[in-house]
PDB file of C-alpha atoms in Angstrom:
ATOM      1  CA  UNK X   1       0.000   0.000   0.000  1.00 44.00           C
ATOM      2  CA  UNK X   2       1.375   3.343  -1.053  1.00 38.00           C
ATOM      3  CA  UNK X   3       0.109   6.529   0.579  1.00 41.00           C
ATOM      4  CA  UNK X   4       1.074   9.903  -0.833  1.00 36.00           C
ATOM      5  CA  UNK X   5       0.296  12.994   1.206  1.00 38.00           C
ATOM      6  CA  UNK X   6       0.979  16.431  -0.211  1.00 39.00           C
ATOM      7  CA  UNK X   7       1.008  19.448   2.050  1.00 41.00           C
ATOM      8  CA  UNK X   8       1.779  22.954   0.875  1.00 44.00           C
ATOM      9  CA  UNK X   9       2.243  26.164   2.795  1.00 43.00           C
ATOM     10  CA  UNK X  10       2.386  29.610   1.283  1.00 45.00           C
ATOM     11  CA  UNK X  11       2.707  33.166   2.534  1.00 40.00           C
ATOM     12  CA  UNK X  12       0.866  35.603   0.350  1.00 42.00           C
ATOM     13  CA  UNK X  13      -0.118  39.192   0.881  1.00 40.00           C
ATOM     14  CA  UNK X  14       1.408  41.660   3.270  1.00 42.00           C
ATOM     15  CA  UNK X  15      -0.145  40.608   6.533  1.00 48.00           C
ATOM     16  CA  UNK X  16       1.835  37.517   7.509  1.00 49.00           C
ATOM     17  CA  UNK X  17      -1.054  35.051   7.551  1.00 52.00           C
ATOM     18  CA  UNK X  18      -0.271  31.700   6.013  1.00 61.00           C
ATOM     19  CA  UNK X  19      -2.495  29.199   4.369  1.00 69.00           C
ATOM     20  CA  UNK X  20      -1.694  25.536   4.686  1.00 71.00           C
ATOM     21  CA  UNK X  21      -3.401  22.859   2.663  1.00 66.00           C
ATOM     22  CA  UNK X  22      -3.415  19.292   1.529  1.00 72.00           C
ATOM     23  CA  UNK X  23      -5.418  17.809  -1.331  1.00 72.00           C
ATOM     24  CA  UNK X  24      -8.535  17.800   0.885  1.00 78.00           C
ATOM     25  CA  UNK X  25      -8.173  20.518   3.550  1.00 66.00           C
ATOM     26  CA  UNK X  26      -7.228  24.164   4.009  1.00 73.00           C
ATOM     27  CA  UNK X  27      -6.535  26.111   7.207  1.00 65.00           C
ATOM     28  CA  UNK X  28      -5.029  29.417   8.257  1.00 73.00           C
ATOM     29  CA  UNK X  29      -1.825  29.389  10.263  1.00 69.00           C
ATOM     30  CA  UNK X  30       0.055  32.308  11.734  1.00 62.00           C
ATOM     31  CA  UNK X  31      -1.624  35.597  12.434  1.00 57.00           C
ATOM     32  CA  UNK X  32      -2.376  38.384   9.987  1.00 57.00           C
ATOM     33  CA  UNK X  33      -1.359  41.824  11.143  1.00 58.00           C
ATOM     34  CA  UNK X  34      -3.822  43.456   8.756  1.00 62.00           C
ATOM     35  CA  UNK X  35      -6.634  45.390  10.294  1.00 72.00           C
ATOM     36  CA  UNK X  36      -9.597  46.913   8.580  1.00 76.00           C
ATOM     37  CA  UNK X  37     -10.180  50.373  10.028  1.00 74.00           C
ATOM     38  CA  UNK X  38     -13.553  50.991  11.588  1.00 82.00           C
ATOM     39  CA  UNK X  39     -13.984  54.735  12.122  1.00 81.00           C
ATOM     40  CA  UNK X  40     -16.059  55.802  15.121  1.00 83.00           C
ATOM     41  CA  UNK X  41     -18.652  57.267  12.766  1.00 84.00           C
ATOM     42  CA  UNK X  42     -18.800  54.126  10.565  1.00 84.00           C
ATOM     43  CA  UNK X  43     -22.313  53.229   9.475  1.00 87.00           C
ATOM     44  CA  UNK X  44     -23.002  49.844   7.921  1.00 92.00           C
ATOM     45  CA  UNK X  45     -24.801  50.700   4.674  1.00 91.00           C
ATOM     46  CA  UNK X  46     -26.937  48.131   2.922  1.00 93.00           C
ATOM     47  CA  UNK X  47     -30.497  47.911   1.734  1.00 92.00           C
ATOM     48  CA  UNK X  48     -30.597  44.221   2.576  1.00 95.00           C
ATOM     49  CA  UNK X  49     -32.280  43.493   5.952  1.00 95.00           C
ATOM     50  CA  UNK X  50     -30.660  40.037   6.000  1.00 96.00           C
ATOM     51  CA  UNK X  51     -27.192  41.605   5.989  1.00 97.00           C
ATOM     52  CA  UNK X  52     -28.226  44.235   8.557  1.00 97.00           C
ATOM     53  CA  UNK X  53     -29.204  41.389  10.923  1.00 97.00           C
ATOM     54  CA  UNK X  54     -25.839  39.681  10.424  1.00 97.00           C
ATOM     55  CA  UNK X  55     -24.018  42.956  11.087  1.00 96.00           C
ATOM     56  CA  UNK X  56     -26.033  43.602  14.267  1.00 96.00           C
ATOM     57  CA  UNK X  57     -25.112  40.158  15.620  1.00 96.00           C
ATOM     58  CA  UNK X  58     -21.430  40.649  14.715  1.00 96.00           C
ATOM     59  CA  UNK X  59     -21.420  43.974  16.608  1.00 94.00           C
ATOM     60  CA  UNK X  60     -23.109  42.290  19.586  1.00 94.00           C
ATOM     61  CA  UNK X  61     -20.513  39.495  19.682  1.00 94.00           C
ATOM     62  CA  UNK X  62     -17.297  41.155  18.456  1.00 92.00           C
ATOM     63  CA  UNK X  63     -17.845  44.926  18.493  1.00 91.00           C
ATOM     64  CA  UNK X  64     -17.853  47.155  15.419  1.00 91.00           C
ATOM     65  CA  UNK X  65     -16.180  45.302  12.571  1.00 90.00           C
ATOM     66  CA  UNK X  66     -15.879  45.839   8.854  1.00 90.00           C
ATOM     67  CA  UNK X  67     -16.229  42.195   7.812  1.00 94.00           C
ATOM     68  CA  UNK X  68     -19.862  41.788   6.758  1.00 96.00           C
ATOM     69  CA  UNK X  69     -20.724  42.087   3.056  1.00 97.00           C
ATOM     70  CA  UNK X  70     -23.062  44.911   2.085  1.00 96.00           C
ATOM     71  CA  UNK X  71     -24.193  43.124  -1.079  1.00 97.00           C
ATOM     72  CA  UNK X  72     -25.462  39.701  -2.075  1.00 97.00           C
ATOM     73  CA  UNK X  73     -27.455  38.815  -5.206  1.00 97.00           C
ATOM     74  CA  UNK X  74     -31.175  39.583  -5.168  1.00 96.00           C
ATOM     75  CA  UNK X  75     -33.638  36.902  -4.085  1.00 96.00           C
ATOM     76  CA  UNK X  76     -31.767  35.508  -1.059  1.00 97.00           C
ATOM     77  CA  UNK X  77     -33.540  35.170   2.282  1.00 96.00           C
ATOM     78  CA  UNK X  78     -32.174  34.410   5.740  1.00 96.00           C
ATOM     79  CA  UNK X  79     -32.542  30.729   6.530  1.00 96.00           C
ATOM     80  CA  UNK X  80     -30.441  30.715   9.690  1.00 96.00           C
ATOM     81  CA  UNK X  81     -28.644  33.255  11.886  1.00 97.00           C
ATOM     82  CA  UNK X  82     -27.114  31.987  15.126  1.00 95.00           C
ATOM     83  CA  UNK X  83     -24.357  32.493  17.658  1.00 94.00           C
ATOM     84  CA  UNK X  84     -22.441  29.285  18.271  1.00 89.00           C
ATOM     85  CA  UNK X  85     -21.402  29.659  21.892  1.00 82.00           C
ATOM     86  CA  UNK X  86     -18.902  26.789  22.011  1.00 76.00           C
ATOM     87  CA  UNK X  87     -16.716  28.260  19.270  1.00 76.00           C
ATOM     88  CA  UNK X  88     -17.803  31.890  19.825  1.00 86.00           C
ATOM     89  CA  UNK X  89     -18.931  32.266  16.227  1.00 92.00           C
ATOM     90  CA  UNK X  90     -21.651  34.011  14.258  1.00 96.00           C
ATOM     91  CA  UNK X  91     -23.107  31.858  11.486  1.00 96.00           C
ATOM     92  CA  UNK X  92     -25.617  32.783   8.798  1.00 97.00           C
ATOM     93  CA  UNK X  93     -27.135  30.867   5.921  1.00 97.00           C
ATOM     94  CA  UNK X  94     -29.030  32.605   3.104  1.00 97.00           C
ATOM     95  CA  UNK X  95     -30.890  30.775   0.352  1.00 97.00           C
ATOM     96  CA  UNK X  96     -32.519  31.442  -2.987  1.00 97.00           C
ATOM     97  CA  UNK X  97     -34.102  28.280  -4.365  1.00 96.00           C
ATOM     98  CA  UNK X  98     -31.320  25.702  -4.396  1.00 94.00           C
ATOM     99  CA  UNK X  99     -28.589  28.383  -4.176  1.00 95.00           C
ATOM    100  CA  UNK X 100     -26.919  29.072  -0.810  1.00 96.00           C
ATOM    101  CA  UNK X 101     -24.562  31.618   0.717  1.00 98.00           C
ATOM    102  CA  UNK X 102     -23.049  30.805   4.118  1.00 97.00           C
ATOM    103  CA  UNK X 103     -21.223  33.460   6.117  1.00 98.00           C
ATOM    104  CA  UNK X 104     -19.377  32.876   9.399  1.00 95.00           C
ATOM    105  CA  UNK X 105     -17.107  34.785  11.753  1.00 95.00           C
ATOM    106  CA  UNK X 106     -15.127  33.112  14.541  1.00 91.00           C
ATOM    107  CA  UNK X 107     -12.505  34.276  16.999  1.00 85.00           C
ATOM    108  CA  UNK X 108      -9.187  33.223  15.456  1.00 70.00           C
ATOM    109  CA  UNK X 109      -7.483  30.347  17.304  1.00 66.00           C
ATOM    110  CA  UNK X 110      -3.866  29.886  16.259  1.00 60.00           C
ATOM    111  CA  UNK X 111      -3.402  26.762  18.398  1.00 59.00           C
ATOM    112  CA  UNK X 112      -6.489  25.030  17.012  1.00 61.00           C
ATOM    113  CA  UNK X 113      -7.288  26.399  13.538  1.00 65.00           C
ATOM    114  CA  UNK X 114     -10.389  25.381  11.626  1.00 73.00           C
ATOM    115  CA  UNK X 115      -9.935  22.848   8.861  1.00 75.00           C
ATOM    116  CA  UNK X 116     -11.943  23.649   5.748  1.00 77.00           C
ATOM    117  CA  UNK X 117     -12.723  20.870   3.300  1.00 74.00           C
ATOM    118  CA  UNK X 118     -11.639  21.633  -0.246  1.00 84.00           C
ATOM    119  CA  UNK X 119     -11.388  20.087  -3.670  1.00 78.00           C
ATOM    120  CA  UNK X 120      -8.037  19.031  -5.031  1.00 84.00           C
ATOM    121  CA  UNK X 121      -7.043  22.501  -6.243  1.00 83.00           C
ATOM    122  CA  UNK X 122      -4.420  24.975  -5.137  1.00 84.00           C
ATOM    123  CA  UNK X 123      -6.053  27.889  -3.299  1.00 88.00           C
ATOM    124  CA  UNK X 124      -5.369  31.346  -4.663  1.00 89.00           C
ATOM    125  CA  UNK X 125      -5.354  34.732  -2.970  1.00 90.00           C
ATOM    126  CA  UNK X 126      -7.715  37.589  -3.720  1.00 93.00           C
ATOM    127  CA  UNK X 127      -6.277  40.697  -2.052  1.00 92.00           C
ATOM    128  CA  UNK X 128      -8.630  43.564  -1.188  1.00 91.00           C
ATOM    129  CA  UNK X 129      -7.891  46.540   1.103  1.00 89.00           C
ATOM    130  CA  UNK X 130      -4.654  44.888   2.286  1.00 86.00           C
ATOM    131  CA  UNK X 131      -6.436  41.693   3.348  1.00 88.00           C
ATOM    132  CA  UNK X 132      -5.584  38.312   1.785  1.00 88.00           C
ATOM    133  CA  UNK X 133      -8.681  36.227   1.041  1.00 91.00           C
ATOM    134  CA  UNK X 134      -7.840  32.582   0.275  1.00 91.00           C
ATOM    135  CA  UNK X 135     -10.195  31.184  -2.344  1.00 92.00           C
ATOM    136  CA  UNK X 136     -10.782  27.537  -3.217  1.00 91.00           C
ATOM    137  CA  UNK X 137     -13.597  25.245  -4.262  1.00 90.00           C
ATOM    138  CA  UNK X 138     -15.341  22.517  -2.305  1.00 91.00           C
ATOM    139  CA  UNK X 139     -18.046  20.200  -3.642  1.00 92.00           C
ATOM    140  CA  UNK X 140     -19.254  22.657  -6.279  1.00 91.00           C
ATOM    141  CA  UNK X 141     -19.117  25.708  -4.017  1.00 95.00           C
ATOM    142  CA  UNK X 142     -16.661  28.609  -3.924  1.00 96.00           C
ATOM    143  CA  UNK X 143     -15.165  29.372  -0.513  1.00 95.00           C
ATOM    144  CA  UNK X 144     -13.094  32.270   0.766  1.00 94.00           C
ATOM    145  CA  UNK X 145     -11.378  32.329   4.150  1.00 92.00           C
ATOM    146  CA  UNK X 146      -9.492  35.242   5.685  1.00 89.00           C
ATOM    147  CA  UNK X 147      -8.379  36.532   9.081  1.00 86.00           C
ATOM    148  CA  UNK X 148      -8.599  40.161  10.103  1.00 86.00           C
ATOM    149  CA  UNK X 149      -8.944  42.032  13.394  1.00 84.00           C
ATOM    150  CA  UNK X 150      -8.494  38.734  15.260  1.00 83.00           C
ATOM    151  CA  UNK X 151     -11.457  37.077  13.533  1.00 89.00           C
ATOM    152  CA  UNK X 152     -11.464  34.160  11.117  1.00 88.00           C
ATOM    153  CA  UNK X 153     -14.013  34.885   8.401  1.00 92.00           C
ATOM    154  CA  UNK X 154     -15.560  32.603   5.798  1.00 94.00           C
ATOM    155  CA  UNK X 155     -17.999  32.974   2.922  1.00 97.00           C
ATOM    156  CA  UNK X 156     -19.127  29.933   0.984  1.00 96.00           C
ATOM    157  CA  UNK X 157     -21.465  30.085  -1.998  1.00 97.00           C
ATOM    158  CA  UNK X 158     -22.931  28.006  -4.770  1.00 96.00           C
ATOM    159  CA  UNK X 159     -22.872  31.182  -6.905  1.00 95.00           C
ATOM    160  CA  UNK X 160     -20.100  31.803  -9.432  1.00 96.00           C
ATOM    161  CA  UNK X 161     -16.546  32.748  -8.497  1.00 96.00           C
ATOM    162  CA  UNK X 162     -17.185  36.209  -9.968  1.00 97.00           C
ATOM    163  CA  UNK X 163     -20.208  36.654  -7.678  1.00 97.00           C
ATOM    164  CA  UNK X 164     -18.033  35.678  -4.705  1.00 97.00           C
ATOM    165  CA  UNK X 165     -15.563  38.419  -5.727  1.00 97.00           C
ATOM    166  CA  UNK X 166     -18.442  40.957  -5.783  1.00 97.00           C
ATOM    167  CA  UNK X 167     -19.592  39.836  -2.315  1.00 98.00           C
ATOM    168  CA  UNK X 168     -16.046  40.234  -0.942  1.00 97.00           C
ATOM    169  CA  UNK X 169     -15.561  43.593  -2.675  1.00 97.00           C
ATOM    170  CA  UNK X 170     -18.738  44.912  -1.033  1.00 96.00           C
ATOM    171  CA  UNK X 171     -17.114  44.572   2.408  1.00 95.00           C
ATOM    172  CA  UNK X 172     -14.509  47.177   1.506  1.00 91.00           C
ATOM    173  CA  UNK X 173     -16.500  49.515  -0.777  1.00 86.00           C
ATOM    174  CA  UNK X 174     -15.573  52.724   1.025  1.00 74.00           C
ATOM    175  CA  UNK X 175     -11.918  51.822   1.599  1.00 65.00           C
ATOM    176  CA  UNK X 176      -9.388  52.891  -1.022  1.00 47.00           C
TER     177      UNK X 176
END
Protein backbone atom coordinates (compact mmCIF):
# COMPACT_ATOMS: atom_id res chain seq x y z
CA UNK A 1 0.00 0.00 0.00
CA UNK A 2 1.37 3.34 -1.05
CA UNK A 3 0.11 6.53 0.58
CA UNK A 4 1.07 9.90 -0.83
CA UNK A 5 0.30 12.99 1.21
CA UNK A 6 0.98 16.43 -0.21
CA UNK A 7 1.01 19.45 2.05
CA UNK A 8 1.78 22.95 0.87
CA UNK A 9 2.24 26.16 2.80
CA UNK A 10 2.39 29.61 1.28
CA UNK A 11 2.71 33.17 2.53
CA UNK A 12 0.87 35.60 0.35
CA UNK A 13 -0.12 39.19 0.88
CA UNK A 14 1.41 41.66 3.27
CA UNK A 15 -0.14 40.61 6.53
CA UNK A 16 1.84 37.52 7.51
CA UNK A 17 -1.05 35.05 7.55
CA UNK A 18 -0.27 31.70 6.01
CA UNK A 19 -2.50 29.20 4.37
CA UNK A 20 -1.69 25.54 4.69
CA UNK A 21 -3.40 22.86 2.66
CA UNK A 22 -3.42 19.29 1.53
CA UNK A 23 -5.42 17.81 -1.33
CA UNK A 24 -8.53 17.80 0.88
CA UNK A 25 -8.17 20.52 3.55
CA UNK A 26 -7.23 24.16 4.01
CA UNK A 27 -6.54 26.11 7.21
CA UNK A 28 -5.03 29.42 8.26
CA UNK A 29 -1.83 29.39 10.26
CA UNK A 30 0.05 32.31 11.73
CA UNK A 31 -1.62 35.60 12.43
CA UNK A 32 -2.38 38.38 9.99
CA UNK A 33 -1.36 41.82 11.14
CA UNK A 34 -3.82 43.46 8.76
CA UNK A 35 -6.63 45.39 10.29
CA UNK A 36 -9.60 46.91 8.58
CA UNK A 37 -10.18 50.37 10.03
CA UNK A 38 -13.55 50.99 11.59
CA UNK A 39 -13.98 54.74 12.12
CA UNK A 40 -16.06 55.80 15.12
CA UNK A 41 -18.65 57.27 12.77
CA UNK A 42 -18.80 54.13 10.56
CA UNK A 43 -22.31 53.23 9.48
CA UNK A 44 -23.00 49.84 7.92
CA UNK A 45 -24.80 50.70 4.67
CA UNK A 46 -26.94 48.13 2.92
CA UNK A 47 -30.50 47.91 1.73
CA UNK A 48 -30.60 44.22 2.58
CA UNK A 49 -32.28 43.49 5.95
CA UNK A 50 -30.66 40.04 6.00
CA UNK A 51 -27.19 41.60 5.99
CA UNK A 52 -28.23 44.23 8.56
CA UNK A 53 -29.20 41.39 10.92
CA UNK A 54 -25.84 39.68 10.42
CA UNK A 55 -24.02 42.96 11.09
CA UNK A 56 -26.03 43.60 14.27
CA UNK A 57 -25.11 40.16 15.62
CA UNK A 58 -21.43 40.65 14.72
CA UNK A 59 -21.42 43.97 16.61
CA UNK A 60 -23.11 42.29 19.59
CA UNK A 61 -20.51 39.50 19.68
CA UNK A 62 -17.30 41.15 18.46
CA UNK A 63 -17.85 44.93 18.49
CA UNK A 64 -17.85 47.15 15.42
CA UNK A 65 -16.18 45.30 12.57
CA UNK A 66 -15.88 45.84 8.85
CA UNK A 67 -16.23 42.19 7.81
CA UNK A 68 -19.86 41.79 6.76
CA UNK A 69 -20.72 42.09 3.06
CA UNK A 70 -23.06 44.91 2.09
CA UNK A 71 -24.19 43.12 -1.08
CA UNK A 72 -25.46 39.70 -2.07
CA UNK A 73 -27.46 38.81 -5.21
CA UNK A 74 -31.17 39.58 -5.17
CA UNK A 75 -33.64 36.90 -4.09
CA UNK A 76 -31.77 35.51 -1.06
CA UNK A 77 -33.54 35.17 2.28
CA UNK A 78 -32.17 34.41 5.74
CA UNK A 79 -32.54 30.73 6.53
CA UNK A 80 -30.44 30.71 9.69
CA UNK A 81 -28.64 33.26 11.89
CA UNK A 82 -27.11 31.99 15.13
CA UNK A 83 -24.36 32.49 17.66
CA UNK A 84 -22.44 29.29 18.27
CA UNK A 85 -21.40 29.66 21.89
CA UNK A 86 -18.90 26.79 22.01
CA UNK A 87 -16.72 28.26 19.27
CA UNK A 88 -17.80 31.89 19.83
CA UNK A 89 -18.93 32.27 16.23
CA UNK A 90 -21.65 34.01 14.26
CA UNK A 91 -23.11 31.86 11.49
CA UNK A 92 -25.62 32.78 8.80
CA UNK A 93 -27.13 30.87 5.92
CA UNK A 94 -29.03 32.61 3.10
CA UNK A 95 -30.89 30.77 0.35
CA UNK A 96 -32.52 31.44 -2.99
CA UNK A 97 -34.10 28.28 -4.37
CA UNK A 98 -31.32 25.70 -4.40
CA UNK A 99 -28.59 28.38 -4.18
CA UNK A 100 -26.92 29.07 -0.81
CA UNK A 101 -24.56 31.62 0.72
CA UNK A 102 -23.05 30.80 4.12
CA UNK A 103 -21.22 33.46 6.12
CA UNK A 104 -19.38 32.88 9.40
CA UNK A 105 -17.11 34.78 11.75
CA UNK A 106 -15.13 33.11 14.54
CA UNK A 107 -12.51 34.28 17.00
CA UNK A 108 -9.19 33.22 15.46
CA UNK A 109 -7.48 30.35 17.30
CA UNK A 110 -3.87 29.89 16.26
CA UNK A 111 -3.40 26.76 18.40
CA UNK A 112 -6.49 25.03 17.01
CA UNK A 113 -7.29 26.40 13.54
CA UNK A 114 -10.39 25.38 11.63
CA UNK A 115 -9.94 22.85 8.86
CA UNK A 116 -11.94 23.65 5.75
CA UNK A 117 -12.72 20.87 3.30
CA UNK A 118 -11.64 21.63 -0.25
CA UNK A 119 -11.39 20.09 -3.67
CA UNK A 120 -8.04 19.03 -5.03
CA UNK A 121 -7.04 22.50 -6.24
CA UNK A 122 -4.42 24.98 -5.14
CA UNK A 123 -6.05 27.89 -3.30
CA UNK A 124 -5.37 31.35 -4.66
CA UNK A 125 -5.35 34.73 -2.97
CA UNK A 126 -7.72 37.59 -3.72
CA UNK A 127 -6.28 40.70 -2.05
CA UNK A 128 -8.63 43.56 -1.19
CA UNK A 129 -7.89 46.54 1.10
CA UNK A 130 -4.65 44.89 2.29
CA UNK A 131 -6.44 41.69 3.35
CA UNK A 132 -5.58 38.31 1.78
CA UNK A 133 -8.68 36.23 1.04
CA UNK A 134 -7.84 32.58 0.28
CA UNK A 135 -10.19 31.18 -2.34
CA UNK A 136 -10.78 27.54 -3.22
CA UNK A 137 -13.60 25.24 -4.26
CA UNK A 138 -15.34 22.52 -2.30
CA UNK A 139 -18.05 20.20 -3.64
CA UNK A 140 -19.25 22.66 -6.28
CA UNK A 141 -19.12 25.71 -4.02
CA UNK A 142 -16.66 28.61 -3.92
CA UNK A 143 -15.17 29.37 -0.51
CA UNK A 144 -13.09 32.27 0.77
CA UNK A 145 -11.38 32.33 4.15
CA UNK A 146 -9.49 35.24 5.69
CA UNK A 147 -8.38 36.53 9.08
CA UNK A 148 -8.60 40.16 10.10
CA UNK A 149 -8.94 42.03 13.39
CA UNK A 150 -8.49 38.73 15.26
CA UNK A 151 -11.46 37.08 13.53
CA UNK A 152 -11.46 34.16 11.12
CA UNK A 153 -14.01 34.88 8.40
CA UNK A 154 -15.56 32.60 5.80
CA UNK A 155 -18.00 32.97 2.92
CA UNK A 156 -19.13 29.93 0.98
CA UNK A 157 -21.47 30.08 -2.00
CA UNK A 158 -22.93 28.01 -4.77
CA UNK A 159 -22.87 31.18 -6.90
CA UNK A 160 -20.10 31.80 -9.43
CA UNK A 161 -16.55 32.75 -8.50
CA UNK A 162 -17.19 36.21 -9.97
CA UNK A 163 -20.21 36.65 -7.68
CA UNK A 164 -18.03 35.68 -4.70
CA UNK A 165 -15.56 38.42 -5.73
CA UNK A 166 -18.44 40.96 -5.78
CA UNK A 167 -19.59 39.84 -2.32
CA UNK A 168 -16.05 40.23 -0.94
CA UNK A 169 -15.56 43.59 -2.67
CA UNK A 170 -18.74 44.91 -1.03
CA UNK A 171 -17.11 44.57 2.41
CA UNK A 172 -14.51 47.18 1.51
CA UNK A 173 -16.50 49.52 -0.78
CA UNK A 174 -15.57 52.72 1.02
CA UNK A 175 -11.92 51.82 1.60
CA UNK A 176 -9.39 52.89 -1.02
